[in-house]
PDB file of N, CA and C in Angstrom:
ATOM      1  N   UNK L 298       5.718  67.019  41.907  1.00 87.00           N
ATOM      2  CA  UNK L 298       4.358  67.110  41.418  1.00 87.00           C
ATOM      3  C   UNK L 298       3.976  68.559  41.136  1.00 87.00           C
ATOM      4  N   UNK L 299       4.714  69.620  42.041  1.00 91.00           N
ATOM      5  CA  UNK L 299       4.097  70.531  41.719  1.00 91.00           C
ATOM      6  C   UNK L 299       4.856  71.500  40.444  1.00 91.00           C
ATOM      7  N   UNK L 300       5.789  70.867  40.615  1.00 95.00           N
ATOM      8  CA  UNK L 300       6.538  71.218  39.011  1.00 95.00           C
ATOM      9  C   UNK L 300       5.513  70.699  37.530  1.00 95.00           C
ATOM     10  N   UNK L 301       5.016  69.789  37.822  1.00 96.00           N
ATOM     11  CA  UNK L 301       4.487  69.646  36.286  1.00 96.00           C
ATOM     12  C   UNK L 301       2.962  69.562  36.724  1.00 96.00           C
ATOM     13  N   UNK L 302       2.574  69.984  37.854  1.00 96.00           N
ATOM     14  CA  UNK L 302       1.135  71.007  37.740  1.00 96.00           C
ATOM     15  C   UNK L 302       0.896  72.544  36.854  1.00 96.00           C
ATOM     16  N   UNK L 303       2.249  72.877  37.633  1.00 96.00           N
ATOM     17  CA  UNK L 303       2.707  74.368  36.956  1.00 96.00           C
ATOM     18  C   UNK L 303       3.353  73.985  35.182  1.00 96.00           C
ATOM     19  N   UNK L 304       3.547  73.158  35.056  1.00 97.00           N
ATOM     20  CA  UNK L 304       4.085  73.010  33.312  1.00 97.00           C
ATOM     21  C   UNK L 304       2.845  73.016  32.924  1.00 97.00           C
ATOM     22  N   UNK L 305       1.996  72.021  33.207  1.00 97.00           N
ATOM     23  CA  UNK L 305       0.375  71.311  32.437  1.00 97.00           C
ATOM     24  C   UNK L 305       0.078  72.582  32.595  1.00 97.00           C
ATOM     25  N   UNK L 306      -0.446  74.032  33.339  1.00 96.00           N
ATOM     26  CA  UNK L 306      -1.257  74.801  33.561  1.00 96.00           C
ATOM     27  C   UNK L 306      -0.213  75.859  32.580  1.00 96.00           C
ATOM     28  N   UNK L 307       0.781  75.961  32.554  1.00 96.00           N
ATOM     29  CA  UNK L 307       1.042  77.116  31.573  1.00 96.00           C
ATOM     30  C   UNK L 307       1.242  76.923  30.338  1.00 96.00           C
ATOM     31  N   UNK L 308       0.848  75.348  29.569  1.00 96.00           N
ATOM     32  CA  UNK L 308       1.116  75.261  28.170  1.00 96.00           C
ATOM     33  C   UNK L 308      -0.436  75.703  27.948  1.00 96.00           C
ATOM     34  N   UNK L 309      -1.812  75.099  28.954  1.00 96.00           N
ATOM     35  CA  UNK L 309      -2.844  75.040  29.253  1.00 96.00           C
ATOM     36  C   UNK L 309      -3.131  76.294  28.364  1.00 96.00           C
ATOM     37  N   UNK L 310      -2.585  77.597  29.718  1.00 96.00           N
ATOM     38  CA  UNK L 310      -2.882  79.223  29.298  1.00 96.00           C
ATOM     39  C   UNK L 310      -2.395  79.551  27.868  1.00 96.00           C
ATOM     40  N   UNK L 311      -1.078  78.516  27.138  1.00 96.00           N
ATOM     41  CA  UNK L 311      -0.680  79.360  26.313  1.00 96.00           C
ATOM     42  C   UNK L 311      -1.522  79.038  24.897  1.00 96.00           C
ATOM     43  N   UNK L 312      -2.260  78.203  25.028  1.00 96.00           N
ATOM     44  CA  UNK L 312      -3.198  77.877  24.349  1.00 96.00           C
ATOM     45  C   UNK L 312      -4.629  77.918  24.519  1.00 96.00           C
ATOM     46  N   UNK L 313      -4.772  78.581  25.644  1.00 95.00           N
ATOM     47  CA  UNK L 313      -5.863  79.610  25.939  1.00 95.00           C
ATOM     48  C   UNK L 313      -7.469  77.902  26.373  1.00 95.00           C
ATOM     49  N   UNK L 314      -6.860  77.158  27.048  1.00 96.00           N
ATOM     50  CA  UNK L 314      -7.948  75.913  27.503  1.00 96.00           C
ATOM     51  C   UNK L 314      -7.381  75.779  28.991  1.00 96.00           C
ATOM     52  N   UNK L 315      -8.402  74.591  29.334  1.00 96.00           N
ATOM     53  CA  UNK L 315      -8.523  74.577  30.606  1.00 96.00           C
ATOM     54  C   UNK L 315      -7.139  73.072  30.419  1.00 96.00           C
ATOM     55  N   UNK L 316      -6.371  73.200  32.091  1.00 97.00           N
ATOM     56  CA  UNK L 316      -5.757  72.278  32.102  1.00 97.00           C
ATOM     57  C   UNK L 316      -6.254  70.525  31.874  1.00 97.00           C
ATOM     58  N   UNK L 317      -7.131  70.485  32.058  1.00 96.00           N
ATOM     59  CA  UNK L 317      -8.307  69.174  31.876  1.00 96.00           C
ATOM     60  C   UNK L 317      -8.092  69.108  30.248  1.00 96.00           C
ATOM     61  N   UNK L 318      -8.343  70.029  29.576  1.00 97.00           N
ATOM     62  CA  UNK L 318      -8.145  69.559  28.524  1.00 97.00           C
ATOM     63  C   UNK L 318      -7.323  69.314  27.851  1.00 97.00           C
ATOM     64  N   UNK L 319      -5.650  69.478  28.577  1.00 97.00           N
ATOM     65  CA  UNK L 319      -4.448  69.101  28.182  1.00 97.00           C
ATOM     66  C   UNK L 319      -4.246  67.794  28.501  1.00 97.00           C
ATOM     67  N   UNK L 320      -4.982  67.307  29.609  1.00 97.00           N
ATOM     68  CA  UNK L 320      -4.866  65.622  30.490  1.00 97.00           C
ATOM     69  C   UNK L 320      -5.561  64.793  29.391  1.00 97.00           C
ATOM     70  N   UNK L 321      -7.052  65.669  28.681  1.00 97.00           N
ATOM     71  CA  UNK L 321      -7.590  64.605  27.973  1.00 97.00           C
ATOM     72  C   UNK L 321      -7.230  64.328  26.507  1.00 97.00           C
ATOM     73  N   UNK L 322      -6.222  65.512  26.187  1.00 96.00           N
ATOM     74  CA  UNK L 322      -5.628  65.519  24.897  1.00 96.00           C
ATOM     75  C   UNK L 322      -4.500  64.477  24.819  1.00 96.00           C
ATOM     76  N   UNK L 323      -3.802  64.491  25.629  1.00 97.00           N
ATOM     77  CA  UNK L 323      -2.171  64.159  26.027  1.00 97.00           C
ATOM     78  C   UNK L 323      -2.917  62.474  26.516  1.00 97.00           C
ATOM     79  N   UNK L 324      -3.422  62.338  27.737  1.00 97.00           N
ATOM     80  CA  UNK L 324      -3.287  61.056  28.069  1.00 97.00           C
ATOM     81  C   UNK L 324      -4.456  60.199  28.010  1.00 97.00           C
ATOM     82  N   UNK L 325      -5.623  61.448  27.236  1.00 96.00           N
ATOM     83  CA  UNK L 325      -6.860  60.112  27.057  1.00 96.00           C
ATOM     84  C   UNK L 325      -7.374  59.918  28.363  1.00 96.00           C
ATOM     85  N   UNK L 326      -7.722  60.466  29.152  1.00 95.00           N
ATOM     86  CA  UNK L 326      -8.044  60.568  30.546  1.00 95.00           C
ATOM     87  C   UNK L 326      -9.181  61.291  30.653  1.00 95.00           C
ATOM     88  N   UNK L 327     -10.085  61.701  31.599  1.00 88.00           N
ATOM     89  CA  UNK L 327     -10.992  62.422  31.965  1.00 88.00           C
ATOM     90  C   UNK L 327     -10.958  63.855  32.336  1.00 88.00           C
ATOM     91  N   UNK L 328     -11.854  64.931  32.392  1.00 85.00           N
ATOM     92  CA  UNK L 328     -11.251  65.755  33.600  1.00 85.00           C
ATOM     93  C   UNK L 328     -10.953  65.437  35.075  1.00 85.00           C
ATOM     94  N   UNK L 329     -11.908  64.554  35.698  1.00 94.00           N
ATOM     95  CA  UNK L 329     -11.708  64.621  36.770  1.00 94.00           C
ATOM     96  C   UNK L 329     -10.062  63.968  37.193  1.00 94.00           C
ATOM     97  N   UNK L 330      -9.603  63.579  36.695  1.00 96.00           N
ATOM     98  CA  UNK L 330      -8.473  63.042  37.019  1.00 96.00           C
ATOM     99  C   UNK L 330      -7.681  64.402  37.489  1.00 96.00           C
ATOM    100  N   UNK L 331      -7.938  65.647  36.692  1.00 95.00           N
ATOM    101  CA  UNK L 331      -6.549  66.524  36.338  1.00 95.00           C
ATOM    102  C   UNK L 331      -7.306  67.641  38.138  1.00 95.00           C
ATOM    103  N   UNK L 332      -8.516  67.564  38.052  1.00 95.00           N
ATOM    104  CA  UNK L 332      -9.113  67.945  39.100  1.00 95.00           C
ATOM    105  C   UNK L 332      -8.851  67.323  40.497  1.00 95.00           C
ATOM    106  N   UNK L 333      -8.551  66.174  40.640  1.00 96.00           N
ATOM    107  CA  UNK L 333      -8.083  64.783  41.768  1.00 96.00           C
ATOM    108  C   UNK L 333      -6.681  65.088  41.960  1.00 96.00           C
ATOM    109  N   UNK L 334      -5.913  65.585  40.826  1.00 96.00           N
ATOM    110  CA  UNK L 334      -4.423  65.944  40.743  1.00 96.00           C
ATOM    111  C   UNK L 334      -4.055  67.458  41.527  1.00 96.00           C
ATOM    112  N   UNK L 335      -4.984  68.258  41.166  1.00 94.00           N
ATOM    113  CA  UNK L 335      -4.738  69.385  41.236  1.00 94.00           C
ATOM    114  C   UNK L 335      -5.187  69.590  43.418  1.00 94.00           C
ATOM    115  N   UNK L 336      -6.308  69.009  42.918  1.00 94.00           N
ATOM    116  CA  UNK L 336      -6.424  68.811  44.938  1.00 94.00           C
ATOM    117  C   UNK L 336      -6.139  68.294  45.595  1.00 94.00           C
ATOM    118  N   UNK L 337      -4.506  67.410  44.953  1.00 94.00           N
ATOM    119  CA  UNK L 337      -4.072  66.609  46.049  1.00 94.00           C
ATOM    120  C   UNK L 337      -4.444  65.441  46.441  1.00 94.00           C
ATOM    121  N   UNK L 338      -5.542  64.915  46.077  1.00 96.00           N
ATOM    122  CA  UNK L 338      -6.220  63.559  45.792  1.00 96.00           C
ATOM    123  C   UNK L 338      -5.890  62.760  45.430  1.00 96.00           C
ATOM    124  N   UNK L 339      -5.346  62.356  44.596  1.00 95.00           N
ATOM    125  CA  UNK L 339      -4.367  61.702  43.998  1.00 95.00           C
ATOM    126  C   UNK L 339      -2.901  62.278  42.566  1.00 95.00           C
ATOM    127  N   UNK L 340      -2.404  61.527  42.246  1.00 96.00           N
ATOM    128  CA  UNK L 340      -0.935  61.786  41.246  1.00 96.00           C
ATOM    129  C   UNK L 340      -1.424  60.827  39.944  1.00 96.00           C
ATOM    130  N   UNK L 341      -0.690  61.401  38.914  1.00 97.00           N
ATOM    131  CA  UNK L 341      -0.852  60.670  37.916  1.00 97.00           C
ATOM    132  C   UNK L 341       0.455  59.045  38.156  1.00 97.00           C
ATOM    133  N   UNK L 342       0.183  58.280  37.395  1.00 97.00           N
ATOM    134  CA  UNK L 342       1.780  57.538  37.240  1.00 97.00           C
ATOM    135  C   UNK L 342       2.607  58.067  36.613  1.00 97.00           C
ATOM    136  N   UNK L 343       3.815  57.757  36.518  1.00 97.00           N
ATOM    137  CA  UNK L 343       4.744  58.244  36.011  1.00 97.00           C
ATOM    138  C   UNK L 343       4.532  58.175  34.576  1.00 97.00           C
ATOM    139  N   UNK L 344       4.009  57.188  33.931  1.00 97.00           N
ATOM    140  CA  UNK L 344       3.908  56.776  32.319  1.00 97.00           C
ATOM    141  C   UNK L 344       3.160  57.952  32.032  1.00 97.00           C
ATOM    142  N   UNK L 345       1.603  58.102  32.878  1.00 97.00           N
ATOM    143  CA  UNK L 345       1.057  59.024  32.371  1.00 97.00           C
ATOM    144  C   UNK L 345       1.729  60.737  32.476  1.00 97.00           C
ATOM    145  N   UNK L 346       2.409  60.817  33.172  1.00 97.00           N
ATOM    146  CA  UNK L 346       3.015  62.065  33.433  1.00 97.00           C
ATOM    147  C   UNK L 346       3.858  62.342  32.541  1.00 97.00           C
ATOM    148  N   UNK L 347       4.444  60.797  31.387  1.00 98.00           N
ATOM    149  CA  UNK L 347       5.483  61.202  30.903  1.00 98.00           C
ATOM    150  C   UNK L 347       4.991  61.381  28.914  1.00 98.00           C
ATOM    151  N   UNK L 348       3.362  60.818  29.234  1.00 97.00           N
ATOM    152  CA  UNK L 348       2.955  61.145  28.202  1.00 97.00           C
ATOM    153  C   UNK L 348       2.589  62.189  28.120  1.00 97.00           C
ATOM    154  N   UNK L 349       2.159  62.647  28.833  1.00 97.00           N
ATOM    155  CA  UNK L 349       1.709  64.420  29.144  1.00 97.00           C
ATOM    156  C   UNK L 349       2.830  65.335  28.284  1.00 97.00           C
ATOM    157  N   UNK L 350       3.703  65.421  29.081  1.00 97.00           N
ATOM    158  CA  UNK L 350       5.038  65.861  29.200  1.00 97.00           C
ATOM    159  C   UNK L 350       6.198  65.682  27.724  1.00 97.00           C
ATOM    160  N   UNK L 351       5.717  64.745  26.857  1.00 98.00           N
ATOM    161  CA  UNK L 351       5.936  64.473  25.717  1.00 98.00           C
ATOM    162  C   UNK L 351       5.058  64.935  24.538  1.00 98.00           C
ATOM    163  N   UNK L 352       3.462  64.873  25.301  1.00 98.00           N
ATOM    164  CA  UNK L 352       2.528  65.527  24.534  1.00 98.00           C
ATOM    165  C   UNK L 352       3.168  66.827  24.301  1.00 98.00           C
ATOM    166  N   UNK L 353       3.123  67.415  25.408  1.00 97.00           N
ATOM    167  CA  UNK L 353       3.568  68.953  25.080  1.00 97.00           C
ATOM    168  C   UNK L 353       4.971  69.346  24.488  1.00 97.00           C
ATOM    169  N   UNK L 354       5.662  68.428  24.318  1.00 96.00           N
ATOM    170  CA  UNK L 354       6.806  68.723  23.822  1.00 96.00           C
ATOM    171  C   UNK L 354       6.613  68.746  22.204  1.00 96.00           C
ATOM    172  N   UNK L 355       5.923  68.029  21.809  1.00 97.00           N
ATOM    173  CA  UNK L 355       5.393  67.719  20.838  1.00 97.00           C
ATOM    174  C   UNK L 355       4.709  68.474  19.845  1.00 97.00           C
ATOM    175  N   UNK L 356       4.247  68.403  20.932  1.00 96.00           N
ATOM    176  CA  UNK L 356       3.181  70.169  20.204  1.00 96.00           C
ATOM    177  C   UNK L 356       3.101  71.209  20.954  1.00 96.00           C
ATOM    178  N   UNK L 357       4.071  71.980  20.478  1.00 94.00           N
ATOM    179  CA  UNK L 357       4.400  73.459  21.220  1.00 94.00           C
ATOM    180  C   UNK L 357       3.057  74.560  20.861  1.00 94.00           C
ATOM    181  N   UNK L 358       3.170  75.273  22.052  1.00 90.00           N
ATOM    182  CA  UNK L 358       2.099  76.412  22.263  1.00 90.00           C
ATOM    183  C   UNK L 358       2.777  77.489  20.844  1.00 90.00           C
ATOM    184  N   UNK L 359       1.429  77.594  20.535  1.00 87.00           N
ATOM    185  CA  UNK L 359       2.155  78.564  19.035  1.00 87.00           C
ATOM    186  C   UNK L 359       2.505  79.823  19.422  1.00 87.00           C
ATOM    187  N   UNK L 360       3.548  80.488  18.806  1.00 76.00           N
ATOM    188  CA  UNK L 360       4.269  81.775  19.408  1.00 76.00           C
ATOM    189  C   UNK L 360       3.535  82.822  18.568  1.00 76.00           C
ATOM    190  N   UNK L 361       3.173  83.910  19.389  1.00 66.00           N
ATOM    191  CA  UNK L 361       2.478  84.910  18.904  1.00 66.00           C
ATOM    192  C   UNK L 361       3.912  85.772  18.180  1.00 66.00           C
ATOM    193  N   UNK L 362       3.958  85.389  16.410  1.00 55.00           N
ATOM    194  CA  UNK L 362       5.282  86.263  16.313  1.00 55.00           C
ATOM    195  C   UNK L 362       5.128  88.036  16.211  1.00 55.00           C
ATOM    196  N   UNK L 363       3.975  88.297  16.926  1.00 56.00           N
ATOM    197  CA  UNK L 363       4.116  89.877  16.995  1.00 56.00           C
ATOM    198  C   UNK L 363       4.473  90.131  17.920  1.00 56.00           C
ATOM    199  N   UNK L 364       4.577  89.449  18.982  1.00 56.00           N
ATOM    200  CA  UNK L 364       5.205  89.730  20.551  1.00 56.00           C
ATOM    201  C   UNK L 364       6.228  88.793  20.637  1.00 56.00           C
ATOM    202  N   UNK L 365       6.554  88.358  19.565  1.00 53.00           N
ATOM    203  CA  UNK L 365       7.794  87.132  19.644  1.00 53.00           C
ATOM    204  C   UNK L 365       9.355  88.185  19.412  1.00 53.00           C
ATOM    205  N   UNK L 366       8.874  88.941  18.237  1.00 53.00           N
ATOM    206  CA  UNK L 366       9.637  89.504  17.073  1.00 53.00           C
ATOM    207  C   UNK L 366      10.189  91.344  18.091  1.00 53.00           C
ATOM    208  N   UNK L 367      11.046  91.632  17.596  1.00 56.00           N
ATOM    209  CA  UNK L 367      11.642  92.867  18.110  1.00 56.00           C
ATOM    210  C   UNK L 367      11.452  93.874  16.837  1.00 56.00           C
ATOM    211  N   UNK L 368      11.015  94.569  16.324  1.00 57.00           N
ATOM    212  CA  UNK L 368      11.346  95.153  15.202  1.00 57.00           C
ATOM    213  C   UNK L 368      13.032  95.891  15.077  1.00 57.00           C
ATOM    214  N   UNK L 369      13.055  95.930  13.736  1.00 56.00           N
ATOM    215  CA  UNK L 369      14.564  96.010  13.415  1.00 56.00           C
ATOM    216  C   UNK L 369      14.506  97.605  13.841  1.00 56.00           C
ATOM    217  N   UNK L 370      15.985  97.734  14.144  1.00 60.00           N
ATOM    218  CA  UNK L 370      16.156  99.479  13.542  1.00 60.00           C
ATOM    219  C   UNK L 370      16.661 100.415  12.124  1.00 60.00           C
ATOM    220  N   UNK L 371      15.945 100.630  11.969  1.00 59.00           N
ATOM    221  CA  UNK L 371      16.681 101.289  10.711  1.00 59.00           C
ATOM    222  C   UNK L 371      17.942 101.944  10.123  1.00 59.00           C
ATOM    223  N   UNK L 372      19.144 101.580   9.283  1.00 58.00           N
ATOM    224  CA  UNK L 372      20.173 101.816   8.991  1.00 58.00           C
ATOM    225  C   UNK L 372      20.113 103.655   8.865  1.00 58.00           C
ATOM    226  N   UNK L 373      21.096 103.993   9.629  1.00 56.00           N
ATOM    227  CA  UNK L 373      21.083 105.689   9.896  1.00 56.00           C
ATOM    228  C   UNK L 373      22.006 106.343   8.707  1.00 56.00           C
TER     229      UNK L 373
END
């Protein structure tokens, strides 16, 4: 569980929203669910965990290509 707390929360950051709004994008769910998750309150099911988890595969966090990219060096 705490492996894909930490996945949901860093696609979350890399798209600059709250993890709640990855639960309600991905599985159609509420916030409070991702809030119930996060305190240990309860777990998602597996289906929903695996829609999550597919959501994000799906749609990748967009890569900043200025911090992606290395600049070249110039032929001497």
């Amino acid at each position: 569980m705490d492996q894909f707390i930490q996945t949901v929360r860093a696609y979350a950051d890399a798209l600059g929203v709250q993890p709640s709004t990855v639960v309600q994008r991905a599985a159609k769910l509420g916030g409070a669910a991702w809030a119930k998750w996060e305190a240990g309150e309860g777990s998602p099911t597996l289906r929903t965990a695996d829609k999550i988890l597919k959501y994000i595969e799906e749609n990748p966090a967009p890569v900043d290509v200025d911090e992606a990219c290395t600049p070249l060096k110039e032929a001497s």
